[in-house]
């Protein structure tokens, strides 16, 4: 299996782990979806609605969450390659 396939497989298999980790970043699923909404909302729109501070904070939490999940998948892939292949 090539490395892209391994990353995809690990990403899918780790969804329960990602959900567990997400509980430390977000209080509820609504908080997660709010972070996704703010992540894709342009900053100018957030400034006009007076939600810029909340936008920056929730976007930062989502970015850190994505980075942590990516590091886990990358590390697991390297462990599999080192010990099993």
Tab-separated table of N, CA, C and O in Angstrom:
chain	number	residue	atom	x	y	z
A	1	UNK	N	0.848	-1.171	0.000
A	1	UNK	CA	0.000	0.000	0.000
A	1	UNK	C	0.895	1.235	0.000
A	1	UNK	O	1.844	1.326	0.757
A	2	UNK	N	0.563	2.177	-0.838
A	2	UNK	CA	1.355	3.397	-0.892
A	2	UNK	C	1.044	4.278	0.313
A	2	UNK	O	0.106	4.037	1.073
A	3	UNK	N	1.869	5.295	0.505
A	3	UNK	CA	1.743	6.108	1.716
A	3	UNK	C	0.442	6.912	1.737
A	3	UNK	O	-0.127	7.113	2.811
A	4	UNK	N	-0.052	7.356	0.582
A	4	UNK	CA	-1.307	8.115	0.555
A	4	UNK	C	-2.458	7.227	1.002
A	4	UNK	O	-3.302	7.631	1.808
A	5	UNK	N	-2.487	6.006	0.519
A	5	UNK	CA	-3.520	5.062	0.937
A	5	UNK	C	-3.443	4.761	2.422
A	5	UNK	O	-4.468	4.639	3.097
A	6	UNK	N	-2.230	4.650	2.939
A	6	UNK	CA	-2.049	4.402	4.370
A	6	UNK	C	-2.561	5.573	5.190
A	6	UNK	O	-3.229	5.387	6.204
A	7	UNK	N	-2.262	6.804	4.751
A	7	UNK	CA	-2.748	7.986	5.464
A	7	UNK	C	-4.276	8.047	5.443
A	7	UNK	O	-4.906	8.357	6.450
A	8	UNK	N	-4.871	7.764	4.303
A	8	UNK	CA	-6.329	7.784	4.200
A	8	UNK	C	-6.952	6.717	5.091
A	8	UNK	O	-7.947	6.976	5.789
A	9	UNK	N	-6.390	5.513	5.063
A	9	UNK	CA	-6.919	4.437	5.892
A	9	UNK	C	-6.799	4.786	7.375
A	9	UNK	O	-7.748	4.605	8.143
A	10	UNK	N	-5.663	5.298	7.789
A	10	UNK	CA	-5.497	5.685	9.189
A	10	UNK	C	-6.417	6.835	9.563
A	10	UNK	O	-6.950	6.876	10.678
A	11	UNK	N	-6.614	7.770	8.647
A	11	UNK	CA	-7.522	8.879	8.916
A	11	UNK	C	-8.939	8.402	9.162
A	11	UNK	O	-9.617	8.862	10.076
A	12	UNK	N	-9.391	7.444	8.369
A	12	UNK	CA	-10.746	6.907	8.546
A	12	UNK	C	-10.832	6.069	9.816
A	12	UNK	O	-11.791	6.176	10.583
A	13	UNK	N	-9.840	5.242	10.065
A	13	UNK	CA	-9.872	4.385	11.253
A	13	UNK	C	-9.735	5.171	12.559
A	13	UNK	O	-10.151	4.693	13.618
A	14	UNK	N	-9.170	6.351	12.496
A	14	UNK	CA	-8.960	7.153	13.700
A	14	UNK	C	-10.101	8.121	13.996
A	14	UNK	O	-9.981	8.940	14.914
A	15	UNK	N	-11.188	8.047	13.274
A	15	UNK	CA	-12.300	8.974	13.517
A	15	UNK	C	-12.768	8.926	14.974
A	15	UNK	O	-12.984	9.983	15.583
A	16	UNK	N	-12.929	7.741	15.594
A	16	UNK	CA	-13.310	7.762	17.022
A	16	UNK	C	-12.271	8.468	17.907
A	16	UNK	O	-12.633	9.184	18.847
A	17	UNK	N	-10.998	8.299	17.607
A	17	UNK	CA	-9.949	8.990	18.357
A	17	UNK	C	-10.039	10.500	18.143
A	17	UNK	O	-9.899	11.280	19.085
A	18	UNK	N	-10.295	10.916	16.912
A	18	UNK	CA	-10.438	12.349	16.621
A	18	UNK	C	-11.628	12.941	17.380
A	18	UNK	O	-11.564	14.067	17.874
A	19	UNK	N	-12.713	12.178	17.453
A	19	UNK	CA	-13.880	12.655	18.200
A	19	UNK	C	-13.562	12.792	19.688
A	19	UNK	O	-13.999	13.741	20.342
A	20	UNK	N	-12.779	11.862	20.214
A	20	UNK	CA	-12.377	11.941	21.619
A	20	UNK	C	-11.487	13.163	21.862
A	20	UNK	O	-11.675	13.897	22.835
A	21	UNK	N	-10.535	13.383	20.991
A	21	UNK	CA	-9.642	14.544	21.122
A	21	UNK	C	-10.426	15.839	20.952
A	21	UNK	O	-10.164	16.838	21.612
A	22	UNK	N	-11.416	15.818	20.059
A	22	UNK	CA	-12.229	17.007	19.826
A	22	UNK	C	-12.979	17.475	21.053
A	22	UNK	O	-13.273	18.664	21.203
A	23	UNK	N	-13.262	16.563	21.974
A	23	UNK	CA	-13.953	16.955	23.207
A	23	UNK	C	-13.090	17.867	24.069
A	23	UNK	O	-13.618	18.632	24.877
A	24	UNK	N	-11.774	17.782	23.940
A	24	UNK	CA	-10.890	18.664	24.689
A	24	UNK	C	-10.828	20.061	24.072
A	24	UNK	O	-10.546	21.028	24.767
A	25	UNK	N	-11.088	20.152	22.787
A	25	UNK	CA	-11.042	21.440	22.100
A	25	UNK	C	-12.392	22.135	22.061
A	25	UNK	O	-12.461	23.361	22.133
A	26	UNK	N	-13.454	21.358	21.912
A	26	UNK	CA	-14.794	21.912	21.724
A	26	UNK	C	-15.740	21.321	22.763
A	26	UNK	O	-15.686	20.129	23.055
A	27	UNK	N	-16.608	22.147	23.317
A	27	UNK	CA	-17.531	21.697	24.355
A	27	UNK	C	-18.644	20.815	23.811
A	27	UNK	O	-19.162	19.970	24.526
A	28	UNK	N	-19.039	21.049	22.575
A	28	UNK	CA	-20.125	20.280	21.975
A	28	UNK	C	-19.933	20.251	20.465
A	28	UNK	O	-19.038	20.901	19.917
A	29	UNK	N	-20.791	19.504	19.803
A	29	UNK	CA	-20.714	19.471	18.337
A	29	UNK	C	-21.080	20.826	17.743
A	29	UNK	O	-20.563	21.197	16.687
A	30	UNK	N	-21.963	21.533	18.418
A	30	UNK	CA	-22.323	22.873	17.936
A	30	UNK	C	-21.113	23.803	17.958
A	30	UNK	O	-20.934	24.615	17.050
A	31	UNK	N	-20.279	23.682	18.994
A	31	UNK	CA	-19.050	24.483	19.049
A	31	UNK	C	-18.114	24.127	17.899
A	31	UNK	O	-17.467	25.006	17.316
A	32	UNK	N	-18.035	22.845	17.573
A	32	UNK	CA	-17.188	22.424	16.449
A	32	UNK	C	-17.702	23.023	15.145
A	32	UNK	O	-16.921	23.579	14.368
A	33	UNK	N	-19.005	22.922	14.896
A	33	UNK	CA	-19.552	23.446	13.644
A	33	UNK	C	-19.485	24.964	13.602
A	33	UNK	O	-19.334	25.554	12.533
A	34	UNK	N	-19.572	25.620	14.764
A	34	UNK	CA	-19.385	27.060	14.809
A	34	UNK	C	-17.944	27.419	14.423
A	34	UNK	O	-17.708	28.384	13.698
A	35	UNK	N	-16.984	26.622	14.896
A	35	UNK	CA	-15.584	26.857	14.542
A	35	UNK	C	-15.368	26.673	13.047
A	35	UNK	O	-14.639	27.445	12.413
A	36	UNK	N	-16.004	25.662	12.456
A	36	UNK	CA	-15.889	25.449	11.012
A	36	UNK	C	-16.490	26.639	10.263
A	36	UNK	O	-15.917	27.127	9.286
A	37	UNK	N	-17.645	27.123	10.749
A	37	UNK	CA	-18.284	28.282	10.111
A	37	UNK	C	-17.369	29.508	10.168
A	37	UNK	O	-17.157	30.188	9.160
A	38	UNK	N	-16.801	29.776	11.347
A	38	UNK	CA	-15.912	30.930	11.476
A	38	UNK	C	-14.621	30.745	10.684
A	38	UNK	O	-14.040	31.709	10.204
A	39	UNK	N	-14.157	29.507	10.544
A	39	UNK	CA	-12.933	29.240	9.792
A	39	UNK	C	-13.084	29.662	8.335
A	39	UNK	O	-12.151	30.174	7.725
A	40	UNK	N	-14.276	29.449	7.780
A	40	UNK	CA	-14.505	29.779	6.374
A	40	UNK	C	-15.122	31.162	6.166
A	40	UNK	O	-15.293	31.594	5.034
A	41	UNK	N	-15.460	31.855	7.247
A	41	UNK	CA	-16.007	33.209	7.138
A	41	UNK	C	-14.856	34.197	6.988
A	41	UNK	O	-13.914	34.176	7.791
A	42	UNK	N	-14.907	35.070	5.990
A	42	UNK	CA	-13.842	36.075	5.853
A	42	UNK	C	-13.784	36.982	7.083
A	42	UNK	O	-14.806	37.285	7.711
A	43	UNK	N	-12.600	37.425	7.433
A	43	UNK	CA	-12.414	38.248	8.628
A	43	UNK	C	-13.183	39.560	8.538
A	43	UNK	O	-13.675	40.050	9.555
A	44	UNK	N	-13.298	40.125	7.361
A	44	UNK	CA	-14.027	41.377	7.204
A	44	UNK	C	-15.487	41.204	7.608
A	44	UNK	O	-16.066	42.074	8.263
A	45	UNK	N	-16.082	40.095	7.243
A	45	UNK	CA	-17.471	39.827	7.622
A	45	UNK	C	-17.582	39.714	9.139
A	45	UNK	O	-18.518	40.237	9.752
A	46	UNK	N	-16.620	39.036	9.776
A	46	UNK	CA	-16.639	38.907	11.235
A	46	UNK	C	-16.473	40.259	11.911
A	46	UNK	O	-17.106	40.520	12.941
A	47	UNK	N	-15.639	41.108	11.345
A	47	UNK	CA	-15.459	42.449	11.909
A	47	UNK	C	-16.762	43.233	11.806
A	47	UNK	O	-17.178	43.894	12.761
A	48	UNK	N	-17.434	43.138	10.665
A	48	UNK	CA	-18.686	43.876	10.479
A	48	UNK	C	-19.778	43.401	11.432
A	48	UNK	O	-20.612	44.193	11.878
A	49	UNK	N	-19.798	42.123	11.752
A	49	UNK	CA	-20.795	41.588	12.676
A	49	UNK	C	-20.355	41.671	14.130
A	49	UNK	O	-21.074	41.239	15.026
A	50	UNK	N	-19.151	42.175	14.387
A	50	UNK	CA	-18.660	42.315	15.749
A	50	UNK	C	-18.253	41.002	16.397
A	50	UNK	O	-18.276	40.883	17.620
A	51	UNK	N	-17.878	40.026	15.594
A	51	UNK	CA	-17.502	38.707	16.113
A	51	UNK	C	-16.061	38.349	15.797
A	51	UNK	O	-15.706	37.171	15.753
A	52	UNK	N	-15.226	39.352	15.585
A	52	UNK	CA	-13.861	39.076	15.154
A	52	UNK	C	-13.067	38.312	16.210
A	52	UNK	O	-12.350	37.366	15.889
A	53	UNK	N	-13.178	38.709	17.469
A	53	UNK	CA	-12.439	38.023	18.534
A	53	UNK	C	-12.839	36.562	18.646
A	53	UNK	O	-11.994	35.673	18.791
A	54	UNK	N	-14.140	36.296	18.580
A	54	UNK	CA	-14.618	34.915	18.626
A	54	UNK	C	-14.180	34.143	17.387
A	54	UNK	O	-13.844	32.964	17.464
A	55	UNK	N	-14.182	34.817	16.246
A	55	UNK	CA	-13.745	34.191	14.993
A	55	UNK	C	-12.294	33.751	15.089
A	55	UNK	O	-11.953	32.616	14.744
A	56	UNK	N	-11.436	34.619	15.567
A	56	UNK	CA	-10.012	34.302	15.663
A	56	UNK	C	-9.786	33.141	16.629
A	56	UNK	O	-9.040	32.198	16.320
A	57	UNK	N	-10.453	33.173	17.785
A	57	UNK	CA	-10.249	32.131	18.786
A	57	UNK	C	-10.749	30.779	18.292
A	57	UNK	O	-10.063	29.768	18.415
A	58	UNK	N	-11.947	30.719	17.740
A	58	UNK	CA	-12.479	29.427	17.291
A	58	UNK	C	-11.723	28.909	16.071
A	58	UNK	O	-11.524	27.694	15.946
A	59	UNK	N	-11.297	29.799	15.192
A	59	UNK	CA	-10.498	29.363	14.046
A	59	UNK	C	-9.152	28.805	14.499
A	59	UNK	O	-8.662	27.816	13.944
A	60	UNK	N	-8.570	29.425	15.519
A	60	UNK	CA	-7.304	28.935	16.063
A	60	UNK	C	-7.481	27.548	16.674
A	60	UNK	O	-6.665	26.650	16.455
A	61	UNK	N	-8.550	27.349	17.454
A	61	UNK	CA	-8.805	26.037	18.053
A	61	UNK	C	-8.984	24.970	16.981
A	61	UNK	O	-8.457	23.868	17.111
A	62	UNK	N	-9.709	25.305	15.924
A	62	UNK	CA	-9.922	24.332	14.848
A	62	UNK	C	-8.608	24.010	14.145
A	62	UNK	O	-8.332	22.844	13.835
A	63	UNK	N	-7.788	25.017	13.896
A	63	UNK	CA	-6.502	24.786	13.229
A	63	UNK	C	-5.590	23.904	14.083
A	63	UNK	O	-4.954	22.974	13.568
A	64	UNK	N	-5.540	24.152	15.385
A	64	UNK	CA	-4.714	23.328	16.273
A	64	UNK	C	-5.249	21.896	16.307
A	64	UNK	O	-4.475	20.936	16.279
A	65	UNK	N	-6.567	21.739	16.350
A	65	UNK	CA	-7.179	20.415	16.335
A	65	UNK	C	-6.804	19.650	15.068
A	65	UNK	O	-6.425	18.476	15.121
A	66	UNK	N	-6.866	20.300	13.924
A	66	UNK	CA	-6.515	19.659	12.653
A	66	UNK	C	-5.037	19.273	12.641
A	66	UNK	O	-4.662	18.189	12.188
A	67	UNK	N	-4.185	20.142	13.146
A	67	UNK	CA	-2.748	19.852	13.190
A	67	UNK	C	-2.465	18.667	14.111
A	67	UNK	O	-1.678	17.772	13.757
A	68	UNK	N	-3.101	18.624	15.272
A	68	UNK	CA	-2.903	17.506	16.207
A	68	UNK	C	-3.345	16.198	15.564
A	68	UNK	O	-2.634	15.181	15.644
A	69	UNK	N	-4.494	16.197	14.916
A	69	UNK	CA	-4.978	14.974	14.257
A	69	UNK	C	-4.040	14.553	13.126
A	69	UNK	O	-3.766	13.365	12.953
A	70	UNK	N	-3.529	15.516	12.378
A	70	UNK	CA	-2.585	15.204	11.309
A	70	UNK	C	-1.288	14.625	11.841
A	70	UNK	O	-0.729	13.686	11.262
A	71	UNK	N	-0.795	15.169	12.944
A	71	UNK	CA	0.431	14.649	13.551
A	71	UNK	C	0.218	13.214	14.030
A	71	UNK	O	1.107	12.366	13.881
A	72	UNK	N	-0.956	12.926	14.590
A	72	UNK	CA	-1.243	11.559	15.028
A	72	UNK	C	-1.230	10.579	13.860
A	72	UNK	O	-0.644	9.500	13.952
A	73	UNK	N	-1.871	10.954	12.771
A	73	UNK	CA	-1.906	10.064	11.604
A	73	UNK	C	-0.504	9.869	11.043
A	73	UNK	O	-0.106	8.747	10.706
A	74	UNK	N	0.255	10.941	10.953
A	74	UNK	CA	1.620	10.850	10.437
A	74	UNK	C	2.489	9.965	11.335
A	74	UNK	O	3.235	9.113	10.860
A	75	UNK	N	2.373	10.159	12.649
A	75	UNK	CA	3.156	9.346	13.577
A	75	UNK	C	2.770	7.881	13.533
A	75	UNK	O	3.632	6.995	13.549
A	76	UNK	N	1.472	7.600	13.464
A	76	UNK	CA	1.032	6.211	13.365
A	76	UNK	C	1.525	5.572	12.077
A	76	UNK	O	1.924	4.408	12.064
A	77	UNK	N	1.499	6.326	10.996
A	77	UNK	CA	1.973	5.807	9.717
A	77	UNK	C	3.460	5.457	9.790
A	77	UNK	O	3.886	4.410	9.290
A	78	UNK	N	4.229	6.323	10.414
A	78	UNK	CA	5.664	6.044	10.550
A	78	UNK	C	5.922	4.847	11.450
A	78	UNK	O	6.828	4.049	11.194
A	79	UNK	N	5.140	4.693	12.522
A	79	UNK	CA	5.290	3.523	13.382
A	79	UNK	C	4.959	2.241	12.640
A	79	UNK	O	5.655	1.235	12.776
A	80	UNK	N	3.897	2.268	11.851
A	80	UNK	CA	3.531	1.085	11.064
A	80	UNK	C	4.633	0.748	10.063
A	80	UNK	O	5.022	-0.409	9.904
A	81	UNK	N	5.149	1.779	9.401
A	81	UNK	CA	6.191	1.538	8.409
A	81	UNK	C	7.459	1.001	9.076
A	81	UNK	O	8.114	0.105	8.549
A	82	UNK	N	7.804	1.515	10.233
A	82	UNK	CA	9.047	1.122	10.894
A	82	UNK	C	8.952	-0.286	11.474
A	82	UNK	O	9.883	-1.078	11.350
A	83	UNK	N	7.835	-0.609	12.109
A	83	UNK	CA	7.742	-1.877	12.825
A	83	UNK	C	7.112	-3.005	12.017
A	83	UNK	O	7.348	-4.173	12.328
A	84	UNK	N	6.314	-2.712	11.014
A	84	UNK	CA	5.574	-3.773	10.338
A	84	UNK	C	5.938	-3.971	8.873
A	84	UNK	O	5.657	-5.014	8.322
A	85	UNK	N	6.494	-2.977	8.250
A	85	UNK	CA	6.780	-3.136	6.810
A	85	UNK	C	8.256	-3.250	6.535
A	85	UNK	O	9.113	-2.899	7.173
